[in-house]
mmCIF file of C-alpha atoms in Angstrom:
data_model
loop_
_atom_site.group_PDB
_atom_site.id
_atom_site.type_symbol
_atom_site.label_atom_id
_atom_site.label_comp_id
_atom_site.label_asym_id
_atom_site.label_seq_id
_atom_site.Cartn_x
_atom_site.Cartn_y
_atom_site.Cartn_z
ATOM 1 C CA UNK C 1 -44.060 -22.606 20.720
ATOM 2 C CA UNK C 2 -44.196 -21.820 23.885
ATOM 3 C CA UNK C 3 -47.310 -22.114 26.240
ATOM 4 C CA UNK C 4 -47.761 -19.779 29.779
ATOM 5 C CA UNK C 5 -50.621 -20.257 31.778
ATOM 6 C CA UNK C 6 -51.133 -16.480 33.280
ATOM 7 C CA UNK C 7 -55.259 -17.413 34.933
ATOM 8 C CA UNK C 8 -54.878 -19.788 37.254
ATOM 9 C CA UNK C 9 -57.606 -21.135 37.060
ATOM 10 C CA UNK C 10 -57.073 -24.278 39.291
ATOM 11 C CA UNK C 11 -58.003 -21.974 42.457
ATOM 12 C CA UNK C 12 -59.304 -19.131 40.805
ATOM 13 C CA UNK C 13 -61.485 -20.625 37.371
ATOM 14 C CA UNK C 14 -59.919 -17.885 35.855
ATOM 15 C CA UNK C 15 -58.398 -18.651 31.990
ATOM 16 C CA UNK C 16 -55.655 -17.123 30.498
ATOM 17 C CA UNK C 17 -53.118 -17.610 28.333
ATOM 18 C CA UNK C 18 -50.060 -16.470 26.245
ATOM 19 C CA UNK C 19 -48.397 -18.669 23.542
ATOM 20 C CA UNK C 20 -45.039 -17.851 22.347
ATOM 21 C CA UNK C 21 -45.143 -18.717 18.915
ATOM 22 C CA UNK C 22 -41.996 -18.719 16.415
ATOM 23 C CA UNK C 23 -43.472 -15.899 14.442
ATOM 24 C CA UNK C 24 -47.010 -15.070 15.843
ATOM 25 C CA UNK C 25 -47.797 -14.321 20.131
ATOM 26 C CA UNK C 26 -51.120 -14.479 21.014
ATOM 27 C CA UNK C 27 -53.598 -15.107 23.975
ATOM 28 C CA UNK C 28 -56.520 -17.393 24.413
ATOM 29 C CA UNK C 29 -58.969 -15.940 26.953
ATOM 30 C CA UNK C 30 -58.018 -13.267 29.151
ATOM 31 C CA UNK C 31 -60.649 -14.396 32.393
ATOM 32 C CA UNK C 32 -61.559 -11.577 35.358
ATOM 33 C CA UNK C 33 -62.492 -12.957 38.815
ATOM 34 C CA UNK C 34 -64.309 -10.697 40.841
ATOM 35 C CA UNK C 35 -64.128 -12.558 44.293
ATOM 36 C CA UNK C 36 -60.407 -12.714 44.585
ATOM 37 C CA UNK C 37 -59.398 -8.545 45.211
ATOM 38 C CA UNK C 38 -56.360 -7.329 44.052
ATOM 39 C CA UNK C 39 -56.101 -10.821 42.072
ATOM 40 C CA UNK C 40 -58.784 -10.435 39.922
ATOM 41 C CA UNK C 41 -56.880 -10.417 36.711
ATOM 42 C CA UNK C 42 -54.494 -12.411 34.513
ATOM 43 C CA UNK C 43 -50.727 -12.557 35.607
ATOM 44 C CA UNK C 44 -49.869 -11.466 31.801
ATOM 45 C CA UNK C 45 -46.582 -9.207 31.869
ATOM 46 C CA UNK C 46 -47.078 -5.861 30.040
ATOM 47 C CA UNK C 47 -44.521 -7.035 27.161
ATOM 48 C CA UNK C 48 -46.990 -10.089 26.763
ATOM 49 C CA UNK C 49 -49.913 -8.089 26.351
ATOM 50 C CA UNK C 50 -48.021 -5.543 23.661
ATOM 51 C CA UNK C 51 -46.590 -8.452 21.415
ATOM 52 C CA UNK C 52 -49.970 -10.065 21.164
ATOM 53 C CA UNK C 53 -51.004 -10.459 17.369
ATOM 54 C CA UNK C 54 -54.363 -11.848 18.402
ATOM 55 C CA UNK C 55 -56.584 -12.615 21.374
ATOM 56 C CA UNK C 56 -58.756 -15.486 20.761
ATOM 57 C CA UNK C 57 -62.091 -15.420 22.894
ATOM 58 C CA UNK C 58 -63.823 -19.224 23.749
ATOM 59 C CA UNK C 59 -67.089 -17.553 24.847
ATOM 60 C CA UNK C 60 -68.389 -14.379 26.785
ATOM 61 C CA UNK C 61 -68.313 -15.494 30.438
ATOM 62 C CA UNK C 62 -66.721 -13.321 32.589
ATOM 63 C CA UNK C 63 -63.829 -15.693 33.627
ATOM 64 C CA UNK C 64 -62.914 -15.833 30.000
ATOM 65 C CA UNK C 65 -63.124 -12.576 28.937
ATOM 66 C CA UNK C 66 -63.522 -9.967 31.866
ATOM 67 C CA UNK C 67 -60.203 -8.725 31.383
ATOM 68 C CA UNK C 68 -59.932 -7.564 28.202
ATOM 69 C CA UNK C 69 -60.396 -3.736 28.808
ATOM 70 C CA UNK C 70 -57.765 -4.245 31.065
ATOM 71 C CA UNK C 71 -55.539 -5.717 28.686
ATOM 72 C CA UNK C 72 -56.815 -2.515 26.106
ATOM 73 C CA UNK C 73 -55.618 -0.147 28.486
ATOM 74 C CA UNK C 74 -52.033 -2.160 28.965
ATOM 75 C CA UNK C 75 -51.317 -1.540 25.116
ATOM 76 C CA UNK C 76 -53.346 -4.975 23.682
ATOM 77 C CA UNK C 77 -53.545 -3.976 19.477
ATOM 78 C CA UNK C 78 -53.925 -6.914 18.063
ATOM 79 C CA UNK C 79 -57.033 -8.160 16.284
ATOM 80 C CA UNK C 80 -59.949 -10.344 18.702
ATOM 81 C CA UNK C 81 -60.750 -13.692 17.373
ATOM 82 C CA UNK C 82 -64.556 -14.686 18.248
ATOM 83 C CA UNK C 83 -68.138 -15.296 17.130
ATOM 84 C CA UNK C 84 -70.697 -13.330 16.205
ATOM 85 C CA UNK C 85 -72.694 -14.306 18.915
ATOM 86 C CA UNK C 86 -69.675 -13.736 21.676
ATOM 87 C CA UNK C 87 -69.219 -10.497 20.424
ATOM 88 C CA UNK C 88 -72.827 -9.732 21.136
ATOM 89 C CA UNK C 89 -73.159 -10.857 24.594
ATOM 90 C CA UNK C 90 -69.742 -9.389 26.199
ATOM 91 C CA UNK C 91 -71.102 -6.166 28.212
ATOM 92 C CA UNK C 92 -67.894 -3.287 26.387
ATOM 93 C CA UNK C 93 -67.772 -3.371 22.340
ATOM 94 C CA UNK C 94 -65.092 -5.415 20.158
ATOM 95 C CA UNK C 95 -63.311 -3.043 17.555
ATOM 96 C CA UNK C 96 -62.305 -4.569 14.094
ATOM 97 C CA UNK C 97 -62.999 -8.314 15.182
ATOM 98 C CA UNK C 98 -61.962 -11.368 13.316
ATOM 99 C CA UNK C 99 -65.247 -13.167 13.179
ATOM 100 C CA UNK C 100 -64.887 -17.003 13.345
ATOM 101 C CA UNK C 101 -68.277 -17.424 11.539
ATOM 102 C CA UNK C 102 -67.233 -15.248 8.155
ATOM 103 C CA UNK C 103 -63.487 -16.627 8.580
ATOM 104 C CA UNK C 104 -64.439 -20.032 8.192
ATOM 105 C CA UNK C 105 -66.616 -23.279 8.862
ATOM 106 C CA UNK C 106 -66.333 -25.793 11.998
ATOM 107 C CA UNK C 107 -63.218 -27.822 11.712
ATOM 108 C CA UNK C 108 -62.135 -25.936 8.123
ATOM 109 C CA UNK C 109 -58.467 -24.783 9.166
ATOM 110 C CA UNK C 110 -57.704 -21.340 7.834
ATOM 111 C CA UNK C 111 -54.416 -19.187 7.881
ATOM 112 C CA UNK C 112 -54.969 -15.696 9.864
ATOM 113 C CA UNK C 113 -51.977 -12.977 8.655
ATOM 114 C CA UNK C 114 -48.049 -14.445 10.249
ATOM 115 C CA UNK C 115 -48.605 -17.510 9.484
ATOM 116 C CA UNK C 116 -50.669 -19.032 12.622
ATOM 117 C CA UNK C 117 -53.375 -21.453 11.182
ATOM 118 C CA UNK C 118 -56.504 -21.924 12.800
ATOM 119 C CA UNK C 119 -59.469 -24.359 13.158
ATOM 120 C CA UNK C 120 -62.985 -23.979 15.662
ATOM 121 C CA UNK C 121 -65.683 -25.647 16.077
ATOM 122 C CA UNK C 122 -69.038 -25.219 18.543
ATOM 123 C CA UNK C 123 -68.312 -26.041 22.467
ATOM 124 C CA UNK C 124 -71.589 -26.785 23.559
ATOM 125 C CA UNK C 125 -71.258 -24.807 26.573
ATOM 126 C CA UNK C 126 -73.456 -21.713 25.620
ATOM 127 C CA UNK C 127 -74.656 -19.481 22.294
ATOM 128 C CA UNK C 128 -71.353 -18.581 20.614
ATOM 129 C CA UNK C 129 -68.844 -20.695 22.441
ATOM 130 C CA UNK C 130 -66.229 -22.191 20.144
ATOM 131 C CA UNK C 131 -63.219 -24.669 20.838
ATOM 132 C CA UNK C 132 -59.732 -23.628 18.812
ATOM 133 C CA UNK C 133 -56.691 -25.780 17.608
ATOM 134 C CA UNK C 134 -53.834 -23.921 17.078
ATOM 135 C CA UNK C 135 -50.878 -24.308 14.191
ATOM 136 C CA UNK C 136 -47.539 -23.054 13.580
ATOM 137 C CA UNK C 137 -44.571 -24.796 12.112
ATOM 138 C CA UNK C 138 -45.577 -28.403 12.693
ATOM 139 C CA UNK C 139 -46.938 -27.782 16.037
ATOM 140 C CA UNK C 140 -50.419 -27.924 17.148
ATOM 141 C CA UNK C 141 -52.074 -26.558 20.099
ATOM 142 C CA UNK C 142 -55.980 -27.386 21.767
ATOM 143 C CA UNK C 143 -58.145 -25.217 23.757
ATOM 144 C CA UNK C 144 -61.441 -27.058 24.365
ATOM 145 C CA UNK C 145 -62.988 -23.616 26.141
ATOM 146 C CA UNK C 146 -65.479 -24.787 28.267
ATOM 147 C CA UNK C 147 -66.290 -28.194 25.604
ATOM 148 C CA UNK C 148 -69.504 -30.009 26.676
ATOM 149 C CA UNK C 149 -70.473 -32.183 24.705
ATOM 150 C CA UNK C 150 -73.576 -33.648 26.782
ATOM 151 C CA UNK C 151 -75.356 -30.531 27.039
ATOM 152 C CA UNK C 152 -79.030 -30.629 26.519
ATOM 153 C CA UNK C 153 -79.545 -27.079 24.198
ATOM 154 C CA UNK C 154 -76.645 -25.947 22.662
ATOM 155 C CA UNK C 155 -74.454 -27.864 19.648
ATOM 156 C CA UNK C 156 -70.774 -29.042 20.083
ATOM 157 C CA UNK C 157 -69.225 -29.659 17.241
ATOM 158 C CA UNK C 158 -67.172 -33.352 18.607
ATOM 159 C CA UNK C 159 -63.501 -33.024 19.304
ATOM 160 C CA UNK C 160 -62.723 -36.409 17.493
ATOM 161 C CA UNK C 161 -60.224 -37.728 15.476
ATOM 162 C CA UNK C 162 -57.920 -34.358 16.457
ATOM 163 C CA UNK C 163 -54.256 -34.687 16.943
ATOM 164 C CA UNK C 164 -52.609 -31.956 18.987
ATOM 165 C CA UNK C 165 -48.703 -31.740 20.654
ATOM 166 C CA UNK C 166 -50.892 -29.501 23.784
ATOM 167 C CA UNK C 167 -54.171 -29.769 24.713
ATOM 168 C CA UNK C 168 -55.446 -27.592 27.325
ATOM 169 C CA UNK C 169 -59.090 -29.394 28.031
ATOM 170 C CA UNK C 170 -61.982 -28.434 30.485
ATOM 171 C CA UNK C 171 -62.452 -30.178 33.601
ATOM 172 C CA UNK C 172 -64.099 -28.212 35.929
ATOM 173 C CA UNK C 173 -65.965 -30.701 37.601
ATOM 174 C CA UNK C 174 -62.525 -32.276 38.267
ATOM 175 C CA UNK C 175 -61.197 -35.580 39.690
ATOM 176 C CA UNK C 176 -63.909 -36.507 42.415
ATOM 177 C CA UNK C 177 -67.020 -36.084 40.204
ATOM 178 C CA UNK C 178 -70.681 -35.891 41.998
ATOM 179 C CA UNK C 179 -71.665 -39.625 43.354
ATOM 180 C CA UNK C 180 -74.782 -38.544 41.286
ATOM 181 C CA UNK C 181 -75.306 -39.146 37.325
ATOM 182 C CA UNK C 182 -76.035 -35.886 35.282
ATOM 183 C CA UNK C 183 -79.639 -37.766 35.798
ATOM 184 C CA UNK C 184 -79.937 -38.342 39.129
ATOM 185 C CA UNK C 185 -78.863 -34.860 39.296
ATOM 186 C CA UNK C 186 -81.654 -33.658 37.033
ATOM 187 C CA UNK C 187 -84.064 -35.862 38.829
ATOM 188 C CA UNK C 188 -82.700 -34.442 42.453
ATOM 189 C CA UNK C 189 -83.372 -31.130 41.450
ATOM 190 C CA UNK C 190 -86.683 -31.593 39.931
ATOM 191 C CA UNK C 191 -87.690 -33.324 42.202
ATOM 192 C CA UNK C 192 -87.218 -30.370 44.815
ATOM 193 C CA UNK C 193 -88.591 -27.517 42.876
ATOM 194 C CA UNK C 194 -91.694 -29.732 42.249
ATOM 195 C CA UNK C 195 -91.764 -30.346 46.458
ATOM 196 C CA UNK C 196 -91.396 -26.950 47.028
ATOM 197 C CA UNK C 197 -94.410 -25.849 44.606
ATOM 198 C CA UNK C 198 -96.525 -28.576 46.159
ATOM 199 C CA UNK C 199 -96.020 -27.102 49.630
ATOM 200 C CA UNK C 200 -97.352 -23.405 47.865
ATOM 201 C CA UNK C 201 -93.299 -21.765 48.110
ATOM 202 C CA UNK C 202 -92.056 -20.305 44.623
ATOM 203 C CA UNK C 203 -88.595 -21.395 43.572
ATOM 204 C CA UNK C 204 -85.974 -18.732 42.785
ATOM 205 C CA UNK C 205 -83.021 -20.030 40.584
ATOM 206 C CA UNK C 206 -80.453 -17.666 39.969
ATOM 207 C CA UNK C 207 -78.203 -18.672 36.792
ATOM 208 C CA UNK C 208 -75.823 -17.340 34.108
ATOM 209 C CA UNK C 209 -76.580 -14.788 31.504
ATOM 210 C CA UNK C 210 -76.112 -17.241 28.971
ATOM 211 C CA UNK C 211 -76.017 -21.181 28.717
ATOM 212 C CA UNK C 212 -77.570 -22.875 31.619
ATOM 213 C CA UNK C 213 -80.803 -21.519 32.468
ATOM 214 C CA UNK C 214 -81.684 -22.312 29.491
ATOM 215 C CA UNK C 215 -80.592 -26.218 29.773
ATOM 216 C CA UNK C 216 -82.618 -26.467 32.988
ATOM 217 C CA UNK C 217 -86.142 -24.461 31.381
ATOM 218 C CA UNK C 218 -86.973 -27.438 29.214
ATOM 219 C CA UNK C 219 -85.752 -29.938 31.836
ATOM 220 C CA UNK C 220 -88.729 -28.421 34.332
ATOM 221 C CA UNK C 221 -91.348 -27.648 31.207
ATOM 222 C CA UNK C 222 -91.218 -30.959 29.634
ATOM 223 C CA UNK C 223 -91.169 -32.237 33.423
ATOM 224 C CA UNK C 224 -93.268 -29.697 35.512
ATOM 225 C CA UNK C 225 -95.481 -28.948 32.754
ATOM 226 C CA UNK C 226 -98.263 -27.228 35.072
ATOM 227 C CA UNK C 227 -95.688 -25.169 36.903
ATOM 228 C CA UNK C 228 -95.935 -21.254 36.013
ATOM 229 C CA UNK C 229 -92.263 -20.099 35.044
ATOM 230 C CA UNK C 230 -91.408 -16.466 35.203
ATOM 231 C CA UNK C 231 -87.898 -14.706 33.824
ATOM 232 C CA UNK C 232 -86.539 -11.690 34.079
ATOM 233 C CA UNK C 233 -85.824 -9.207 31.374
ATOM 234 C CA UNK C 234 -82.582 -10.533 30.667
ATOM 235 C CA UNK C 235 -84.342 -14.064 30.512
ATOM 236 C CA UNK C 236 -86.833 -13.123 28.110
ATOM 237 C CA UNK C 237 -84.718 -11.741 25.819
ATOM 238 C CA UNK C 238 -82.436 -14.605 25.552
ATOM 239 C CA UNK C 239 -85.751 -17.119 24.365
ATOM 240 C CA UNK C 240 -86.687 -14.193 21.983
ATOM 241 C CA UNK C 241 -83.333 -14.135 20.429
ATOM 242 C CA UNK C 242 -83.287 -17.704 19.952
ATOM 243 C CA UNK C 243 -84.058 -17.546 16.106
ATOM 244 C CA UNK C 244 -81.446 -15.642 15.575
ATOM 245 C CA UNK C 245 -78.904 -17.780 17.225
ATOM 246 C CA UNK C 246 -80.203 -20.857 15.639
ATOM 247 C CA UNK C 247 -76.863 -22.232 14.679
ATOM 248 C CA UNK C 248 -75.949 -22.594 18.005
ATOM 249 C CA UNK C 249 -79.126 -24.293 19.356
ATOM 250 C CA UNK C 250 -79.696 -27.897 18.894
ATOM 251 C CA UNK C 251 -82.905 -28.443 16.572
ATOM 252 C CA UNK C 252 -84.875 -30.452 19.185
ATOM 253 C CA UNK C 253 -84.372 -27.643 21.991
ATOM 254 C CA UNK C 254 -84.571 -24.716 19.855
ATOM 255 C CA UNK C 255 -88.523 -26.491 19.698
ATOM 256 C CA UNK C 256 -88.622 -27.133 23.090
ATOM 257 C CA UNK C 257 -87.930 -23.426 23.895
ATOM 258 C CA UNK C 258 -90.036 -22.038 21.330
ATOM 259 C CA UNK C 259 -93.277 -23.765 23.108
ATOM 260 C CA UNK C 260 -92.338 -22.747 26.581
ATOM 261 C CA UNK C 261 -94.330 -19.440 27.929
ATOM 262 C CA UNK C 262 -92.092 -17.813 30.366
ATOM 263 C CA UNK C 263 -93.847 -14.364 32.243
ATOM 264 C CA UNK C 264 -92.405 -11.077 32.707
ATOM 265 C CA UNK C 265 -91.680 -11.332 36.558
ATOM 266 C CA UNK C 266 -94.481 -9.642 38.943
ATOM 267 C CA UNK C 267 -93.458 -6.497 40.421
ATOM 268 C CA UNK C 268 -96.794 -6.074 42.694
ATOM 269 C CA UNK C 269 -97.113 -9.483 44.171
ATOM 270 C CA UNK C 270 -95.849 -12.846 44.371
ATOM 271 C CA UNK C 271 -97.254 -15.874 42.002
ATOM 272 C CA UNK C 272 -96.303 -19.427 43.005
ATOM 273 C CA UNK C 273 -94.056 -20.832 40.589
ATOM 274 C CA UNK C 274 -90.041 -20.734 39.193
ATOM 275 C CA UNK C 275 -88.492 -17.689 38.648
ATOM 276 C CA UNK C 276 -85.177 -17.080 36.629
ATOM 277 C CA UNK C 277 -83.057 -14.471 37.204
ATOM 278 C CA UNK C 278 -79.949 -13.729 35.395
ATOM 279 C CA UNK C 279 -77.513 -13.240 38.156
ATOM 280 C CA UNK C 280 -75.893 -16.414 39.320
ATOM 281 C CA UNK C 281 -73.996 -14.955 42.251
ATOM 282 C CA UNK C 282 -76.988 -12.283 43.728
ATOM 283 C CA UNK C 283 -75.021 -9.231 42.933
ATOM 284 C CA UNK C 284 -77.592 -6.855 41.310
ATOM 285 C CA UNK C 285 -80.028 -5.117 43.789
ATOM 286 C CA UNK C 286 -82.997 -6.376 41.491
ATOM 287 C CA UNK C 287 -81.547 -10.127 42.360
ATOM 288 C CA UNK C 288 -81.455 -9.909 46.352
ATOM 289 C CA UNK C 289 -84.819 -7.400 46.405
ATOM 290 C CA UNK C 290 -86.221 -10.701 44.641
ATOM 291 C CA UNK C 291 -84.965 -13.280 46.538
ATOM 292 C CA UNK C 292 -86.077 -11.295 50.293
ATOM 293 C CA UNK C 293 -89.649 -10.786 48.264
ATOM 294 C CA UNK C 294 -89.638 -15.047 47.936
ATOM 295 C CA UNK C 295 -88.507 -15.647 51.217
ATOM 296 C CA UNK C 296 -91.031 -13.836 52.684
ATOM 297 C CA UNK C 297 -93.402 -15.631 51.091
ATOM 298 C CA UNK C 298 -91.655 -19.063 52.197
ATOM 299 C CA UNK C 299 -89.817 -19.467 49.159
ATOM 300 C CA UNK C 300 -86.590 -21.434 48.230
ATOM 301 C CA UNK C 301 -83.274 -20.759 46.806
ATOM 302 C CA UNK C 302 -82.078 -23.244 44.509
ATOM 303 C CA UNK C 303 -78.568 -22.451 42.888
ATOM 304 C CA UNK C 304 -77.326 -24.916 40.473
ATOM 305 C CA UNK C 305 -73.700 -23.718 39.571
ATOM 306 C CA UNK C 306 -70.059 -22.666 40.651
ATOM 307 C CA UNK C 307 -71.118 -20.401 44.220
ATOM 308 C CA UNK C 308 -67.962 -18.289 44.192
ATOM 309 C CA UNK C 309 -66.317 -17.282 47.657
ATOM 310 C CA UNK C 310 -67.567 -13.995 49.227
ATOM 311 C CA UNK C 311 -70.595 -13.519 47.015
ATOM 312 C CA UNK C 312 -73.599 -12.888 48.226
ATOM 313 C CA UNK C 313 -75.217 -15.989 46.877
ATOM 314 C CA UNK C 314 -71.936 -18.006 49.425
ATOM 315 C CA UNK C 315 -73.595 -16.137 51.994
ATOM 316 C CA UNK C 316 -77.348 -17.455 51.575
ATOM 317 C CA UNK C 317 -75.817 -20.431 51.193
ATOM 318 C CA UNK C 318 -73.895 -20.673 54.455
ATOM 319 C CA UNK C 319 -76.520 -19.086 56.239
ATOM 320 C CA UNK C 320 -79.085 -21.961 55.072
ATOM 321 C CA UNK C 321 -81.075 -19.385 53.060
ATOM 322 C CA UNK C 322 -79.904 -21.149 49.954
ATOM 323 C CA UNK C 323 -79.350 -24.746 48.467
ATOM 324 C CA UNK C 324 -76.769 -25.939 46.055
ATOM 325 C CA UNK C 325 -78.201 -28.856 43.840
ATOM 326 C CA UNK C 326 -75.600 -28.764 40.769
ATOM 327 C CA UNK C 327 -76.801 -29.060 37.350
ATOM 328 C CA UNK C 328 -73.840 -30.018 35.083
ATOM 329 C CA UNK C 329 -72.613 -28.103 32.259
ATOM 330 C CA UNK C 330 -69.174 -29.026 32.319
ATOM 331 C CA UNK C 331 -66.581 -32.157 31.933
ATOM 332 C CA UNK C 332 -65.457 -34.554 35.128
ATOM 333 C CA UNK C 333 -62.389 -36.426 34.571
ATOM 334 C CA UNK C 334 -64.073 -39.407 33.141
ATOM 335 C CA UNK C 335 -65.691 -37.135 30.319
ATOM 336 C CA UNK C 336 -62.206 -35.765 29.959
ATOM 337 C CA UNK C 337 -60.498 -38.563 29.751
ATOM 338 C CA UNK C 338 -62.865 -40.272 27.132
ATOM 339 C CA UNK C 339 -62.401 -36.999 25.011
ATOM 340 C CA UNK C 340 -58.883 -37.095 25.351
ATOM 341 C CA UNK C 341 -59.157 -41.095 23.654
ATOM 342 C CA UNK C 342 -60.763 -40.196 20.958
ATOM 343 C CA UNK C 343 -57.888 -37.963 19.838
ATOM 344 C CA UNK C 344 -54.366 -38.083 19.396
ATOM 345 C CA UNK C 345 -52.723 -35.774 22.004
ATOM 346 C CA UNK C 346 -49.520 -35.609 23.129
ATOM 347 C CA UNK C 347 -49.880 -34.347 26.362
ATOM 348 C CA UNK C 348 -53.173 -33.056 28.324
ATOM 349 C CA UNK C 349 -53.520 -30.342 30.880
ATOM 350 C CA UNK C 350 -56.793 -30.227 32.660
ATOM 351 C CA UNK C 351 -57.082 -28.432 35.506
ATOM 352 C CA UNK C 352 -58.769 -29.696 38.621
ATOM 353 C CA UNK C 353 -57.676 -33.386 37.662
ATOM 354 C CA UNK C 354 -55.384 -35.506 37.734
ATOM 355 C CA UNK C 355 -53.857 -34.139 34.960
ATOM 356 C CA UNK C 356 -53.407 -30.924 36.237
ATOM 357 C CA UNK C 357 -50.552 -28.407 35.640
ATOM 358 C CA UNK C 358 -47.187 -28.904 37.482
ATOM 359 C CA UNK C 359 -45.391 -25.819 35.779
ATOM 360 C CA UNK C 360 -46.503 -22.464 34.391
ATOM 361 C CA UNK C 361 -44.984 -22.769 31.261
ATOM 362 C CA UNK C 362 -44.673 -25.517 28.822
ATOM 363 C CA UNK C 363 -42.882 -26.366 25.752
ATOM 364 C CA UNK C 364 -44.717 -27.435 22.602
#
């Protein structure tokens, strides 16, 4: 096999790529990055993207799977590989998809049509986000998607005891992690909302469609328990679907999330509190009317994730309209690292580390 890395993701967090296999081609992820024009999409060639059996999907953020009605319209028509709960969340509809959830259970390895075998399990990362190891004639492959396995909501299924030729594992968080623990950086943040609302100014926190807002909701219930929370429609939504994405949800959170009350966002006035809204980089209209409407009323910023270059949300935050207090839902080095010890790899590529990519295409 051969392995080409077509995202770049070491400037751009964009994931892509294509494996040559003896008998069966295929791609894992296919990210879009909206902030980089003209560069937004995968450097796959248009022969790549024809001889692709199968397209395997980690999860529904755009950086892992904004491209693929590009890819469509370049002659992709092979079969999608994801779960049931990927499928729901990606914003353009999946036809004919493999679903990982009917194909098999975590860890169970399973033969797809060619003769590529397959194994997933649960990344932790958000509802529906899976890790893959690849196998084809004695050679194995890893793609740990965005693998978390400290997350506070959703399940990983451990990457342990796993022996892989390649494995391509997250480490977004890179070499030179925060000088703060995951706790301290829980505490720091906390800490500030609970300032804010002290001093009467609401708290706007803009994050992710799926994954972390939910992660930081029972950090400032179980915390903050007097604080009013409001969500958007978007927000809501997610908590009500929570039953049916049960598998994905760790038992003690899923309990957590089902006691907190979360209001419909005012439209009339402003109530002192924390308000989610589901737009980590301020692009909708709704977001920045929102934010100007908290503002007003003395009201801080708070974003807790990747602020991407150019975005609307860099630009509160370089104007000091905005804060950045990170809340972690990915690996350092050090978590890498201790992942990649409990396994038996051959060789590791993590971007943003040490163990970063020197070439664009490997040889498994």
């Amino acid at each position: 096999m051969k392995l080409y890395l077509t995202g770049n993701p070491c400037s751009q967090q964009r994931h892509c790529y294509f494996v040559e296999g003896k008998r069966v081609p295929f791609i894992v992820d296919c990210g879009y990055q909206r902030c980089y024009p003209g560069d937004e999409r995968p450097h796959l060639t248009g022969e790549q993207i024809r001889a692709s059996r199968y397209l395997f999907l980690t999860h529904s953020h755009e950086n892992q799977s904004g491209a693929l009605p590009y890819l469509l319209s370049n002659g992709f028509m092979g079969r999608v590989v994801l779960t049931t709960e990927t499928a729901r969340q990606l914003p353009f509809p999946v036809d004919d998809p493999i679903v990982l959830e009917g194909l098999s259970l975590p860890y169970a390895p399973v033969q797809l049509p060619g003769g590529l075998s397959i194994a997933w399990g649960r990344s932790g990362h958000c509802s529906g986000s899976a890790w893959f190891s690849m196998h084809e004639d004695g050679h194995t492959l890893l793609f740990s998607g965005d693998y978390y396995d400290c997350a506070r909501v959703h399940i990983a299924d451990p990457i342990v005891g796993l022996r892989a030729d390649l494995a391509v594992l997250d480490c977004d968080y890179g070499a030179l992690s925060s000088s703060n623990s995951r706790e301290e950086q829980v505490n720091i943040l906390v800490r500030a909302i609970s300032d804010a609302l002290a001093d009467g100014r609401p708290v706007l926190l803009p994050v992710p469609k799926y994954g972390r807002g939910q992660g930081l909701l029972t950090y400032i219930t179980e915390r903050l328990p007097e604080a009013d929370i409001f969500g958007d429609p978007h927000f809501l939504s997610e908590l009500n679907h929570l039953d049916a994405s049960a598998m994905w949800v760790q038992p003690r959170a899923l309990d957590m999330l089902a006691d907190c009350f979360v209001r419909p966002i005012p439209e009339e006035f402003v109530a002192l509190g924390v308000y989610f809204v589901s737009d980590p980089q301020l692009d909708s209209s709704y977001a920045r009317s929102l934010m100007q409407r908290l503002l007003l009323c003395g009201g801080r910023v708070i974003m807790t994730g990747t602020v991407e270059p150019d975005s609307y949300a860099a630009l509160m935050l370089h104007s000091g309209k905005a804060q950045l207090l990170r809340y972690g839902v990915h690996c350092t080095q050090a978590d890498m690292l201790r992942i990649a010890s409990q396994n038996d790899f051959g060789r590791i590529i993590a971007y943003r580390s040490d163990y970063a990519p020197t070439q664009s295409i490997y040889d498994v």
